[in-house]
XYZ file of C-alpha atoms in Angstrom:
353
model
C 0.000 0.000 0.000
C 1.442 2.926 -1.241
C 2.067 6.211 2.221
C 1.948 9.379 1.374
C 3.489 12.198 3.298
C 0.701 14.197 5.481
C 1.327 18.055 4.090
C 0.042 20.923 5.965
C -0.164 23.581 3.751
C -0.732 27.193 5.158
C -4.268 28.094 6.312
C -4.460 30.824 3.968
C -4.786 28.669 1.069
C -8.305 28.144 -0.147
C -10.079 24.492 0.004
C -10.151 24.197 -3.459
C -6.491 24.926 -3.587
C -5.733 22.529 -1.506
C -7.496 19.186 -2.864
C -5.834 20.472 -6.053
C -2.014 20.531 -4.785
C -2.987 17.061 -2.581
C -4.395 15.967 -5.932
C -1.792 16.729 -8.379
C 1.349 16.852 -6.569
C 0.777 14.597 -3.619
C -1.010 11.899 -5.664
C -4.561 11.817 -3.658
C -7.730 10.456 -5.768
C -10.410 12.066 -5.781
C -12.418 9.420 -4.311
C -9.800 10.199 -1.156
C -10.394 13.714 -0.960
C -14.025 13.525 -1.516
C -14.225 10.666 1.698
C -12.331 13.057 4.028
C -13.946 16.329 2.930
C -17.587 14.711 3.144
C -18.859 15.728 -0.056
C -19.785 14.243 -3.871
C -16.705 13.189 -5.951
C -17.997 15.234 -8.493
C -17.683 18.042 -6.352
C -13.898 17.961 -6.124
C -13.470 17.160 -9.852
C -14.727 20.058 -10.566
C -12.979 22.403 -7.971
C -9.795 20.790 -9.012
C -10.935 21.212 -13.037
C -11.706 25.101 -11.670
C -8.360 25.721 -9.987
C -6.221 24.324 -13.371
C -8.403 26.447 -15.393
C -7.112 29.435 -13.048
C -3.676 28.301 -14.081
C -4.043 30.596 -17.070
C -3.596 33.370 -15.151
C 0.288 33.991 -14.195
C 0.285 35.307 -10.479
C -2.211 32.319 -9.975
C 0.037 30.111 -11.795
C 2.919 31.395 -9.906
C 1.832 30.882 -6.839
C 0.849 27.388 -7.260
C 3.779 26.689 -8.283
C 5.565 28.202 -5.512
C 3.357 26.196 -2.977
C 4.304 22.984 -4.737
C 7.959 23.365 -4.602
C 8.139 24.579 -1.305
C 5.739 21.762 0.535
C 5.883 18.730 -2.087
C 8.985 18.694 -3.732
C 10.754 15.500 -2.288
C 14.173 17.559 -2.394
C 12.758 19.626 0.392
C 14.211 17.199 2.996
C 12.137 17.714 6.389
C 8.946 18.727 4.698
C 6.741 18.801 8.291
C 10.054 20.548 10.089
C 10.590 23.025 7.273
C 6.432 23.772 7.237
C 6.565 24.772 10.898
C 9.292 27.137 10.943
C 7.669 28.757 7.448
C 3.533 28.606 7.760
C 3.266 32.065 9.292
C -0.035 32.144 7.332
C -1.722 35.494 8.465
C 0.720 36.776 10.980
C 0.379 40.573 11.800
C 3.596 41.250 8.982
C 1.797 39.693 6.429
C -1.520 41.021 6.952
C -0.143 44.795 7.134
C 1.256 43.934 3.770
C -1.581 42.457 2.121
C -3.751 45.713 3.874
C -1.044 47.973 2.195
C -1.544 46.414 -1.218
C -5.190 46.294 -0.664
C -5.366 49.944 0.211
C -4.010 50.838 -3.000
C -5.660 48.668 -5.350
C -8.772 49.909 -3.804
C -8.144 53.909 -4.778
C -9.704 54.874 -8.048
C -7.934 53.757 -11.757
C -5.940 51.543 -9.741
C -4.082 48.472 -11.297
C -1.876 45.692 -10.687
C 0.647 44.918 -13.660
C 2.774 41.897 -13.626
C 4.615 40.487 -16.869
C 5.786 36.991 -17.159
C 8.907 35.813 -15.855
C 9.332 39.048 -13.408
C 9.967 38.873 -9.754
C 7.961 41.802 -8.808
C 4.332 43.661 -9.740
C 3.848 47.055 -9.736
C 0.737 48.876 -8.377
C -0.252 51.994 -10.428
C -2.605 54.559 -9.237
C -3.963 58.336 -10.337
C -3.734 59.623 -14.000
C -1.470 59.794 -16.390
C -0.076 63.214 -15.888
C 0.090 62.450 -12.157
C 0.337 58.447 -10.717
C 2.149 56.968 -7.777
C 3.612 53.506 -8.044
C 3.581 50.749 -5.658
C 6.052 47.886 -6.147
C 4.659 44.392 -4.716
C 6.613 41.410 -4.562
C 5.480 38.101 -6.927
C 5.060 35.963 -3.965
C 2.704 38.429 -2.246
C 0.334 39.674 -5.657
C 0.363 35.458 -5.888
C -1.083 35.191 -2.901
C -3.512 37.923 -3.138
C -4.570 36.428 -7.153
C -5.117 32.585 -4.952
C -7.298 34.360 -2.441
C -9.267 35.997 -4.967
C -8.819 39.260 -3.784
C -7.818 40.566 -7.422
C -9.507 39.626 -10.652
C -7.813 39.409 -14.158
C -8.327 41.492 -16.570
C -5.815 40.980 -19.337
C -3.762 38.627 -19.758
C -0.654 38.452 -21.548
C 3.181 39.529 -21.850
C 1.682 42.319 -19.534
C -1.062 41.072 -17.675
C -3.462 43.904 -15.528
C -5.763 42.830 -12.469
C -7.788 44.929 -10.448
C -9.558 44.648 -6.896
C -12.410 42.359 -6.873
C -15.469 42.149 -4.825
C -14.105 39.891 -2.447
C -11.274 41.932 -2.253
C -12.977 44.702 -1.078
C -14.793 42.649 1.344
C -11.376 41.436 2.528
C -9.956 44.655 2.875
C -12.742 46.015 5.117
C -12.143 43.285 7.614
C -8.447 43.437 7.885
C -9.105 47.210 8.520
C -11.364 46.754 11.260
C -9.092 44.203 12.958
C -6.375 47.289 12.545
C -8.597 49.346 14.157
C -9.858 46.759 16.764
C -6.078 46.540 18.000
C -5.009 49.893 18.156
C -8.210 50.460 20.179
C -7.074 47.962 22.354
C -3.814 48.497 22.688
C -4.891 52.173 23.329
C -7.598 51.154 26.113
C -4.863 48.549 27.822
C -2.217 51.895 27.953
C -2.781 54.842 29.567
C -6.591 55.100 28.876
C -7.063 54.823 32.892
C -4.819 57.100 33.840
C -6.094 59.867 31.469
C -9.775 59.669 33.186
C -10.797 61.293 36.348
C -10.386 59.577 39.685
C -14.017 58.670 41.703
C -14.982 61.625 44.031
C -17.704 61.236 46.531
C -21.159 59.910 45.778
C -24.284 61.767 47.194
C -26.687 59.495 46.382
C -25.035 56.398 48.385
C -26.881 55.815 51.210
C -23.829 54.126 53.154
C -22.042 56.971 53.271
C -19.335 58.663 51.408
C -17.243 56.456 48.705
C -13.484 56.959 49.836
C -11.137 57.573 46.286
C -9.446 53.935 46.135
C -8.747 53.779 41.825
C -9.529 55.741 38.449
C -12.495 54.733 37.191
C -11.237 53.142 33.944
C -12.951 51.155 31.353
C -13.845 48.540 33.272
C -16.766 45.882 31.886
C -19.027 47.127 34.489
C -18.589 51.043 33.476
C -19.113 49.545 29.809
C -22.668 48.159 30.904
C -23.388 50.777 33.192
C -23.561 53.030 30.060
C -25.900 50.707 28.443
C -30.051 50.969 28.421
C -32.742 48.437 27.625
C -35.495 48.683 25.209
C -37.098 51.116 27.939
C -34.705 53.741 28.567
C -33.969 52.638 31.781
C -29.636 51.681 32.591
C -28.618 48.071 31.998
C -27.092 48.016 35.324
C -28.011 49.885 38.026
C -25.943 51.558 40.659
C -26.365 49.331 43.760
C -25.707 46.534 41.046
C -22.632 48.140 40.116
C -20.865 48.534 43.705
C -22.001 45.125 44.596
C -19.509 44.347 41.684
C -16.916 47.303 42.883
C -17.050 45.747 46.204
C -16.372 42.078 45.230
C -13.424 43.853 43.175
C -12.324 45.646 46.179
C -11.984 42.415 48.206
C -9.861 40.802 45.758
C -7.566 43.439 45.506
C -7.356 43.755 48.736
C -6.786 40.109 49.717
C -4.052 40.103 46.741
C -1.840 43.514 47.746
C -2.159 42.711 51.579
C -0.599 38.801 50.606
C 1.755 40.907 48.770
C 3.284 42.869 51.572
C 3.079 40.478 54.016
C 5.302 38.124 51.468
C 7.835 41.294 51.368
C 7.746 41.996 54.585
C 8.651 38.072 55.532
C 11.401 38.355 53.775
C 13.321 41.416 54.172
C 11.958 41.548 57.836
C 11.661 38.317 59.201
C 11.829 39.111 63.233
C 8.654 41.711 62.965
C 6.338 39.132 63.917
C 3.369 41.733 64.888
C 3.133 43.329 61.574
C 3.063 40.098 59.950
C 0.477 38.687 61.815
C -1.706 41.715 61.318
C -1.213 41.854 57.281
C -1.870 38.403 57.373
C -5.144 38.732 58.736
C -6.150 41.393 56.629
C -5.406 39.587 53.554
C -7.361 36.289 55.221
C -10.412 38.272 55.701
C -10.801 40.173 52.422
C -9.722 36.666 51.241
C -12.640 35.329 52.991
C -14.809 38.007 52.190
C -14.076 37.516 48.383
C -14.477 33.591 48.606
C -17.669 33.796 50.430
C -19.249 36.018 48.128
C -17.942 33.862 44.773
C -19.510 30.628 46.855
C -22.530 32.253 47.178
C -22.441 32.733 43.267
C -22.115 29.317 42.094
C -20.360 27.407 39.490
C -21.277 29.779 36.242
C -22.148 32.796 37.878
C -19.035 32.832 40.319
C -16.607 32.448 36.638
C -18.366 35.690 35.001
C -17.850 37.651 37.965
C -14.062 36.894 38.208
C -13.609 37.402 34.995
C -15.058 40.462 34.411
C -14.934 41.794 38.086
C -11.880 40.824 39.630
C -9.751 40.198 36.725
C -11.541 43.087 34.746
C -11.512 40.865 31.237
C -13.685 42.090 28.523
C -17.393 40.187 28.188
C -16.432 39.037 24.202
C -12.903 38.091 25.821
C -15.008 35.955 28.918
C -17.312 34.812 26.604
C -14.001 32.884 24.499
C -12.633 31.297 27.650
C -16.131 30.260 29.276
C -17.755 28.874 25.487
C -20.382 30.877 25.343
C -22.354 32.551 22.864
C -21.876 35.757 21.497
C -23.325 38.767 23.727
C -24.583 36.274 26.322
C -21.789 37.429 28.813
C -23.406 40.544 29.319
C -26.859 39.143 30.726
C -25.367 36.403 32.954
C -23.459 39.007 34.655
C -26.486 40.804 35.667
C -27.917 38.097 36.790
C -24.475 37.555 39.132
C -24.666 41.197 39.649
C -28.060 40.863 41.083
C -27.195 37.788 42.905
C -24.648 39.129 44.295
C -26.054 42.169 45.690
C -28.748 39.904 47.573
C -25.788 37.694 49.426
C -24.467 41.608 50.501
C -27.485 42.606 51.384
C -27.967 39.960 53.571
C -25.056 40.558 55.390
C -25.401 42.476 58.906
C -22.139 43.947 58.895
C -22.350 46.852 56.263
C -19.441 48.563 57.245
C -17.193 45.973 55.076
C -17.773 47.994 52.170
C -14.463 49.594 52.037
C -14.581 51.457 48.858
């Protein structure tokens, strides 16, 4: 029975792509691919018919052939070792390349001309009295031809492609993931430092708030901002210091571990102070594991998350396997929960913040 070598190609390269390369260079039937794709035979033969069709087209042809070479030549030597340390697939260098090339193709009169037998494109944009030009290497306006991001439409010694639909489509998601991590990156800096710090609250019927932090972007100041189909917030403000104070505890259980660990070990005969840090820290600790116990399995991760550990709900929702926008409503109902286990507390004056 004959073995064939198991090739991972990059994730970029479309399905069809694929069963064509395992087809024609790594000697799969169709009957094989069909089995382990789930579909007709018929429906392979003719993506594989489709993709040698696209062969006519040099950047496609190209880049096929630079994907056979590179992971089913049997000169390559460690094919699987040699895939690893090359499959970068989208990595953030790549994609601000491809964005780059996108941008420009996507300005009016724009064109991509590549002639046969060259290493590079070139990216032409404006009017003839006044253009810019945009050199692209072969391997990248390949890739960009496989996706389908650029359509044909000349082809010869000088062949011209433009952006396609899909392209377009492409382009507008790679810029909103641009702009999803500079926001980000921009919210995780200095964001919390730039806003005010809490003052005193007049409507809190405990008493006044004491200034412990800035009041950042947190989840809960997201939500707070929110309102339902009736005007009226998504979380209210007893909801939101039951979730302040459950942060507060945590904190305070963590920093007051903190110095007593310090204090152990540049100060080891100070028994006293140690003691009383330590018992600080053990009671917020308590305070804090009461109050997630009281939660529940479910309820108690969605508070830690978002409370404690201040992770965003879409972030949350990843880790826990939720839906999408589910987070959101589950930590209500933990908000709410949690507000009734405080309430029921006779102490009240544990609400440090």
């Amino acid at each position: 029975m004959q073995t064939m070598r198991a090739i991972q190609i990059p994730t970029w390269v479309p399905e069809e792509a694929r069963r064509y390369l395992e087809h024609t260079e790594n000697g799969r039937s169709i009957r094989q691919l069909a089995r382990r794709a789930g579909c007709h035979p018929s429906t392979v033969l003719r993506q594989v018919r489709r993709i040698e069709t696209l062969r006519d087209d040099p950047l496609i042809d190209s880049a096929l052939s630079v994907l056979s070479e590179r992971y089913f030549s049997p000169q390559t030597g460690n094919v699987l070792a040699r895939i690893a340390a090359t499959s970068s697939g989208d990595g953030p260098a790549v994609s601000e390349q491809t964005t780059k090339v996108l941008v420009w193709l996507n300005q009016p009169n724009a064109v991509l001309a590549y002639a046969q037998s060259m290493d590079q494109a070139v990216i032409v944009t404006g009017s003839s009295d006044k253009s810019e030009k945009l050199i692209v290497t072969k391997e990248l306006a390949g890739e960009i031809a496989l996706r389908g991001w650029i359509s044909c439409m000349a082809v010869g010694r000088l062949s011209r492609y433009q952006l396609s639909e899909d392209g377009r489509a492409a382009l507008a998601r790679l810029m909103a993931a641009q702009e999803n991590r500079a926001r980000i990156r921009r919210d995780a800096g200095f964001a919390e430092a730039a806003r005010a710090f809490q003052g005193k609250d007049d409507s809190d019927p405990i008493g006044a708030k004491r200034v412990r932090y800035g009041a950042g972007e947190t989840p809960l100041a997201t939500l707070a901002r929110l309102v339902d189909r009736n005007g009226e917030p998504f979380l209210t403000s007893d909801l939101v210091r039951a979730g302040e104070r459950l942060r507060e505890d945590f904190e305070l259980a963590q920093i007051a571990e903190h110095l007593h660990n310090a204090q152990s070990i540049f100060e080891p005969s100070c028994h006293g102070a140690e003691a009383t840090d330590h018992s600080r820290s053990s009671e917020a600790q308590q305070r804090a594991t009461d109050a997630l116990a009281a939660l529940g399995p479910g309820l108690s991760d969605i508070a830690l998350r978002c409370c404690c550990h201040l992770e965003g709900l879409e972030t949350a929702e990843k880790q826990l396997g939720w839906s999408a926008r589910s987070g959101k409503v589950v930590l209500r109902i933990a908000l709410q929960q949690l507000k009734s286990h405080y309430d029921a507390l006779v102490d009240r004056k544990e609400l440090i913040g």
